[in-house]
Amino acid sequence: MIEATVDRNTFHNREIVNVAQITSLKDLNKNPVDGFSAGLIDESDIFKWEVLVMGPPDTFYDGGCFKAHLIFTSEYPLKPPKMKFISEIWHPNIDIHGDVCISILHEPGDDKWGYEDAKERWVPVHSVESILLSVISMLADPNDQSPANVDAAKDWRQDYHGEFKKKVKRCVRKTEDM
């Protein structure tokens, strides 16, 4: 009996996730937002999205079109999705594997290291739109005090118009070849 209850709950949770994601995707397609576009990687899997993030104007990322994946779990919207850039990108808050480190994508609750306030972290009212707008904002204004890529943060702080700009522009050029 317990096993059947777990299965029913899992199915019910997946159903809620599917409705939330389908609604979000329809809203984004009906009312596109400047700076990104989103769709499913595979039409049969609502949990895996492909996102194209345009480099924000007046930044070194301007002109780039960076591909990323947004992966949802069956616990969404109670837990945040994960975001990973597939395109190479040089940024203090994106690790060398492309994983995005931003407060809005950190699990709800208190930060065990005491760096972030709980109010900065994930809450279920966030949408795909709010996530992506936060990521675009992060591209323009990194948090170099809590870097996922220490070398990029060092370049950002110490050689912004030199080495940092050169590495970002190289990534932008690579997206033009896609």
mmCIF file with all atom_site columns, C-alpha atoms in Angstrom, residues 62-149:
data_model
loop_
_atom_site.group_PDB
_atom_site.id
_atom_site.type_symbol
_atom_site.label_atom_id
_atom_site.label_alt_id
_atom_site.label_comp_id
_atom_site.label_asym_id
_atom_site.label_entity_id
_atom_site.label_seq_id
_atom_site.pdbx_PDB_ins_code
_atom_site.Cartn_x
_atom_site.Cartn_y
_atom_site.Cartn_z
_atom_site.occupancy
_atom_site.B_iso_or_equiv
_atom_site.pdbx_formal_charge
_atom_site.auth_seq_id
_atom_site.auth_comp_id
_atom_site.auth_asym_id
_atom_site.auth_atom_id
_atom_site.pdbx_PDB_model_num
ATOM 1  C CA . ASP A 1 62  ? 27.103 41.897 -26.825 1.00 0.00 ? 62  ASP A CA 1
ATOM 2  C CA . GLY A 1 63  ? 26.685 40.130 -30.167 1.00 0.00 ? 63  GLY A CA 1
ATOM 3  C CA . GLY A 1 64  ? 26.981 36.660 -28.661 1.00 0.00 ? 64  GLY A CA 1
ATOM 4  C CA . CYS A 1 65  ? 24.195 34.104 -28.739 1.00 0.00 ? 65  CYS A CA 1
ATOM 5  C CA . PHE A 1 66  ? 24.995 31.590 -26.024 1.00 0.00 ? 66  PHE A CA 1
ATOM 6  C CA . LYS A 1 67  ? 23.306 28.183 -25.900 1.00 0.00 ? 67  LYS A CA 1
ATOM 7  C CA . ALA A 1 68  ? 22.371 26.797 -22.487 1.00 0.00 ? 68  ALA A CA 1
ATOM 8  C CA . HIS A 1 69  ? 20.276 24.004 -21.044 1.00 0.00 ? 69  HIS A CA 1
ATOM 9  C CA . LEU A 1 70  ? 17.759 24.414 -18.246 1.00 0.00 ? 70  LEU A CA 1
ATOM 10 C CA . ILE A 1 71  ? 17.096 21.079 -16.528 1.00 0.00 ? 71  ILE A CA 1
ATOM 11 C CA . PHE A 1 72  ? 14.092 20.687 -14.233 1.00 0.00 ? 72  PHE A CA 1
ATOM 12 C CA . THR A 1 73  ? 13.570 17.965 -11.650 1.00 0.00 ? 73  THR A CA 1
ATOM 13 C CA . SER A 1 74  ? 10.311 16.358 -10.595 1.00 0.00 ? 74  SER A CA 1
ATOM 14 C CA . GLU A 1 75  ? 10.490 18.613 -7.512  1.00 0.00 ? 75  GLU A CA 1
ATOM 15 C CA . TYR A 1 76  ? 10.072 21.793 -9.554  1.00 0.00 ? 76  TYR A CA 1
ATOM 16 C CA . PRO A 1 77  ? 8.744  24.365 -8.665  1.00 0.00 ? 77  PRO A CA 1
ATOM 17 C CA . LEU A 1 78  ? 9.664  23.589 -5.046  1.00 0.00 ? 78  LEU A CA 1
ATOM 18 C CA . LYS A 1 79  ? 13.307 23.182 -6.092  1.00 0.00 ? 79  LYS A CA 1
ATOM 19 C CA . PRO A 1 80  ? 15.098 25.232 -8.762  1.00 0.00 ? 80  PRO A CA 1
ATOM 20 C CA . PRO A 1 81  ? 16.187 23.928 -12.130 1.00 0.00 ? 81  PRO A CA 1
ATOM 21 C CA . LYS A 1 82  ? 19.871 23.675 -13.014 1.00 0.00 ? 82  LYS A CA 1
ATOM 22 C CA . MET A 1 83  ? 21.298 25.829 -15.778 1.00 0.00 ? 83  MET A CA 1
ATOM 23 C CA . LYS A 1 84  ? 24.364 24.940 -17.805 1.00 0.00 ? 84  LYS A CA 1
ATOM 24 C CA . PHE A 1 85  ? 25.858 26.842 -20.719 1.00 0.00 ? 85  PHE A CA 1
ATOM 25 C CA . ILE A 1 86  ? 26.682 24.590 -23.640 1.00 0.00 ? 86  ILE A CA 1
ATOM 26 C CA . SER A 1 87  ? 28.455 27.405 -25.489 1.00 0.00 ? 87  SER A CA 1
ATOM 27 C CA . GLU A 1 88  ? 31.841 28.288 -24.069 1.00 0.00 ? 88  GLU A CA 1
ATOM 28 C CA . ILE A 1 89  ? 31.522 31.376 -21.895 1.00 0.00 ? 89  ILE A CA 1
ATOM 29 C CA . TRP A 1 90  ? 34.054 33.206 -19.699 1.00 0.00 ? 90  TRP A CA 1
ATOM 30 C CA . HIS A 1 91  ? 32.352 34.612 -16.612 1.00 0.00 ? 91  HIS A CA 1
ATOM 31 C CA . PRO A 1 92  ? 33.033 34.735 -12.857 1.00 0.00 ? 92  PRO A CA 1
ATOM 32 C CA . ASN A 1 93  ? 29.661 33.109 -11.999 1.00 0.00 ? 93  ASN A CA 1
ATOM 33 C CA . ILE A 1 94  ? 29.786 30.331 -14.603 1.00 0.00 ? 94  ILE A CA 1
ATOM 34 C CA . ASP A 1 95  ? 32.213 27.502 -13.913 1.00 0.00 ? 95  ASP A CA 1
ATOM 35 C CA . ILE A 1 96  ? 34.503 26.021 -16.558 1.00 0.00 ? 96  ILE A CA 1
ATOM 36 C CA . HIS A 1 97  ? 31.919 23.281 -17.250 1.00 0.00 ? 97  HIS A CA 1
ATOM 37 C CA . GLY A 1 98  ? 29.196 25.858 -17.948 1.00 0.00 ? 98  GLY A CA 1
ATOM 38 C CA . ASP A 1 99  ? 27.253 25.460 -14.695 1.00 0.00 ? 99  ASP A CA 1
ATOM 39 C CA . VAL A 1 100 ? 25.619 28.713 -13.603 1.00 0.00 ? 100 VAL A CA 1
ATOM 40 C CA . CYS A 1 101 ? 26.111 29.806 -9.999  1.00 0.00 ? 101 CYS A CA 1
ATOM 41 C CA . ILE A 1 102 ? 23.556 32.454 -9.126  1.00 0.00 ? 102 ILE A CA 1
ATOM 42 C CA . SER A 1 103 ? 21.517 32.878 -5.940  1.00 0.00 ? 103 SER A CA 1
ATOM 43 C CA . ILE A 1 104 ? 18.146 32.520 -7.670  1.00 0.00 ? 104 ILE A CA 1
ATOM 44 C CA . LEU A 1 105 ? 19.140 28.947 -8.660  1.00 0.00 ? 105 LEU A CA 1
ATOM 45 C CA . HIS A 1 106 ? 20.277 27.909 -5.183  1.00 0.00 ? 106 HIS A CA 1
ATOM 46 C CA . GLU A 1 107 ? 17.898 25.709 -3.194  1.00 0.00 ? 107 GLU A CA 1
ATOM 47 C CA . PRO A 1 108 ? 15.549 27.508 -0.820  1.00 0.00 ? 108 PRO A CA 1
ATOM 48 C CA . GLY A 1 109 ? 16.466 28.113 2.793   1.00 0.00 ? 109 GLY A CA 1
ATOM 49 C CA . ASP A 1 110 ? 19.462 29.417 4.646   1.00 0.00 ? 110 ASP A CA 1
ATOM 50 C CA . ASP A 1 111 ? 22.924 29.341 3.108   1.00 0.00 ? 111 ASP A CA 1
ATOM 51 C CA . LYS A 1 112 ? 25.077 26.990 5.185   1.00 0.00 ? 112 LYS A CA 1
ATOM 52 C CA . TRP A 1 113 ? 28.091 29.291 4.588   1.00 0.00 ? 113 TRP A CA 1
ATOM 53 C CA . GLY A 1 114 ? 26.150 32.408 5.586   1.00 0.00 ? 114 GLY A CA 1
ATOM 54 C CA . TYR A 1 115 ? 26.906 34.264 2.365   1.00 0.00 ? 115 TYR A CA 1
ATOM 55 C CA . GLU A 1 116 ? 23.381 34.591 0.923   1.00 0.00 ? 116 GLU A CA 1
ATOM 56 C CA . ASP A 1 117 ? 20.147 35.666 2.544   1.00 0.00 ? 117 ASP A CA 1
ATOM 57 C CA . ALA A 1 118 ? 17.335 33.148 2.190   1.00 0.00 ? 118 ALA A CA 1
ATOM 58 C CA . LYS A 1 119 ? 15.321 35.815 0.330   1.00 0.00 ? 119 LYS A CA 1
ATOM 59 C CA . GLU A 1 120 ? 17.947 35.869 -2.466  1.00 0.00 ? 120 GLU A CA 1
ATOM 60 C CA . ARG A 1 121 ? 17.601 32.143 -3.093  1.00 0.00 ? 121 ARG A CA 1
ATOM 61 C CA . TRP A 1 122 ? 15.033 30.104 -4.994  1.00 0.00 ? 122 TRP A CA 1
ATOM 62 C CA . VAL A 1 123 ? 11.356 30.492 -4.173  1.00 0.00 ? 123 VAL A CA 1
ATOM 63 C CA . PRO A 1 124 ? 8.627  28.639 -6.088  1.00 0.00 ? 124 PRO A CA 1
ATOM 64 C CA . VAL A 1 125 ? 7.117  31.858 -7.475  1.00 0.00 ? 125 VAL A CA 1
ATOM 65 C CA . HIS A 1 126 ? 10.154 32.337 -9.730  1.00 0.00 ? 126 HIS A CA 1
ATOM 66 C CA . SER A 1 127 ? 9.528  31.647 -13.392 1.00 0.00 ? 127 SER A CA 1
ATOM 67 C CA . VAL A 1 128 ? 11.747 30.685 -16.278 1.00 0.00 ? 128 VAL A CA 1
ATOM 68 C CA . GLU A 1 129 ? 11.515 34.327 -17.323 1.00 0.00 ? 129 GLU A CA 1
ATOM 69 C CA . SER A 1 130 ? 12.762 35.578 -13.934 1.00 0.00 ? 130 SER A CA 1
ATOM 70 C CA . ILE A 1 131 ? 15.610 33.047 -13.994 1.00 0.00 ? 131 ILE A CA 1
ATOM 71 C CA . LEU A 1 132 ? 16.767 34.058 -17.453 1.00 0.00 ? 132 LEU A CA 1
ATOM 72 C CA . LEU A 1 133 ? 16.446 37.779 -16.788 1.00 0.00 ? 133 LEU A CA 1
ATOM 73 C CA . SER A 1 134 ? 18.576 37.255 -13.659 1.00 0.00 ? 134 SER A CA 1
ATOM 74 C CA . VAL A 1 135 ? 21.192 35.386 -15.703 1.00 0.00 ? 135 VAL A CA 1
ATOM 75 C CA . ILE A 1 136 ? 21.279 38.184 -18.302 1.00 0.00 ? 136 ILE A CA 1
ATOM 76 C CA . SER A 1 137 ? 21.704 40.697 -15.476 1.00 0.00 ? 137 SER A CA 1
ATOM 77 C CA . MET A 1 138 ? 24.472 38.525 -14.027 1.00 0.00 ? 138 MET A CA 1
ATOM 78 C CA . LEU A 1 139 ? 26.296 38.573 -17.376 1.00 0.00 ? 139 LEU A CA 1
ATOM 79 C CA . ALA A 1 140 ? 26.309 42.376 -17.258 1.00 0.00 ? 140 ALA A CA 1
ATOM 80 C CA . ASP A 1 141 ? 27.150 42.619 -13.558 1.00 0.00 ? 141 ASP A CA 1
ATOM 81 C CA . PRO A 1 142 ? 28.950 39.557 -12.113 1.00 0.00 ? 142 PRO A CA 1
ATOM 82 C CA . ASN A 1 143 ? 29.312 38.814 -8.430  1.00 0.00 ? 143 ASN A CA 1
ATOM 83 C CA . ASP A 1 144 ? 33.080 38.477 -8.247  1.00 0.00 ? 144 ASP A CA 1
ATOM 84 C CA . GLN A 1 145 ? 32.961 38.043 -4.453  1.00 0.00 ? 145 GLN A CA 1
ATOM 85 C CA . SER A 1 146 ? 31.451 34.558 -4.827  1.00 0.00 ? 146 SER A CA 1
ATOM 86 C CA . PRO A 1 147 ? 32.889 33.203 -8.073  1.00 0.00 ? 147 PRO A CA 1
ATOM 87 C CA . ALA A 1 148 ? 32.300 29.814 -9.650  1.00 0.00 ? 148 ALA A CA 1
ATOM 88 C CA . ASN A 1 149 ? 35.253 30.537 -11.959 1.00 0.00 ? 149 ASN A CA 1
#
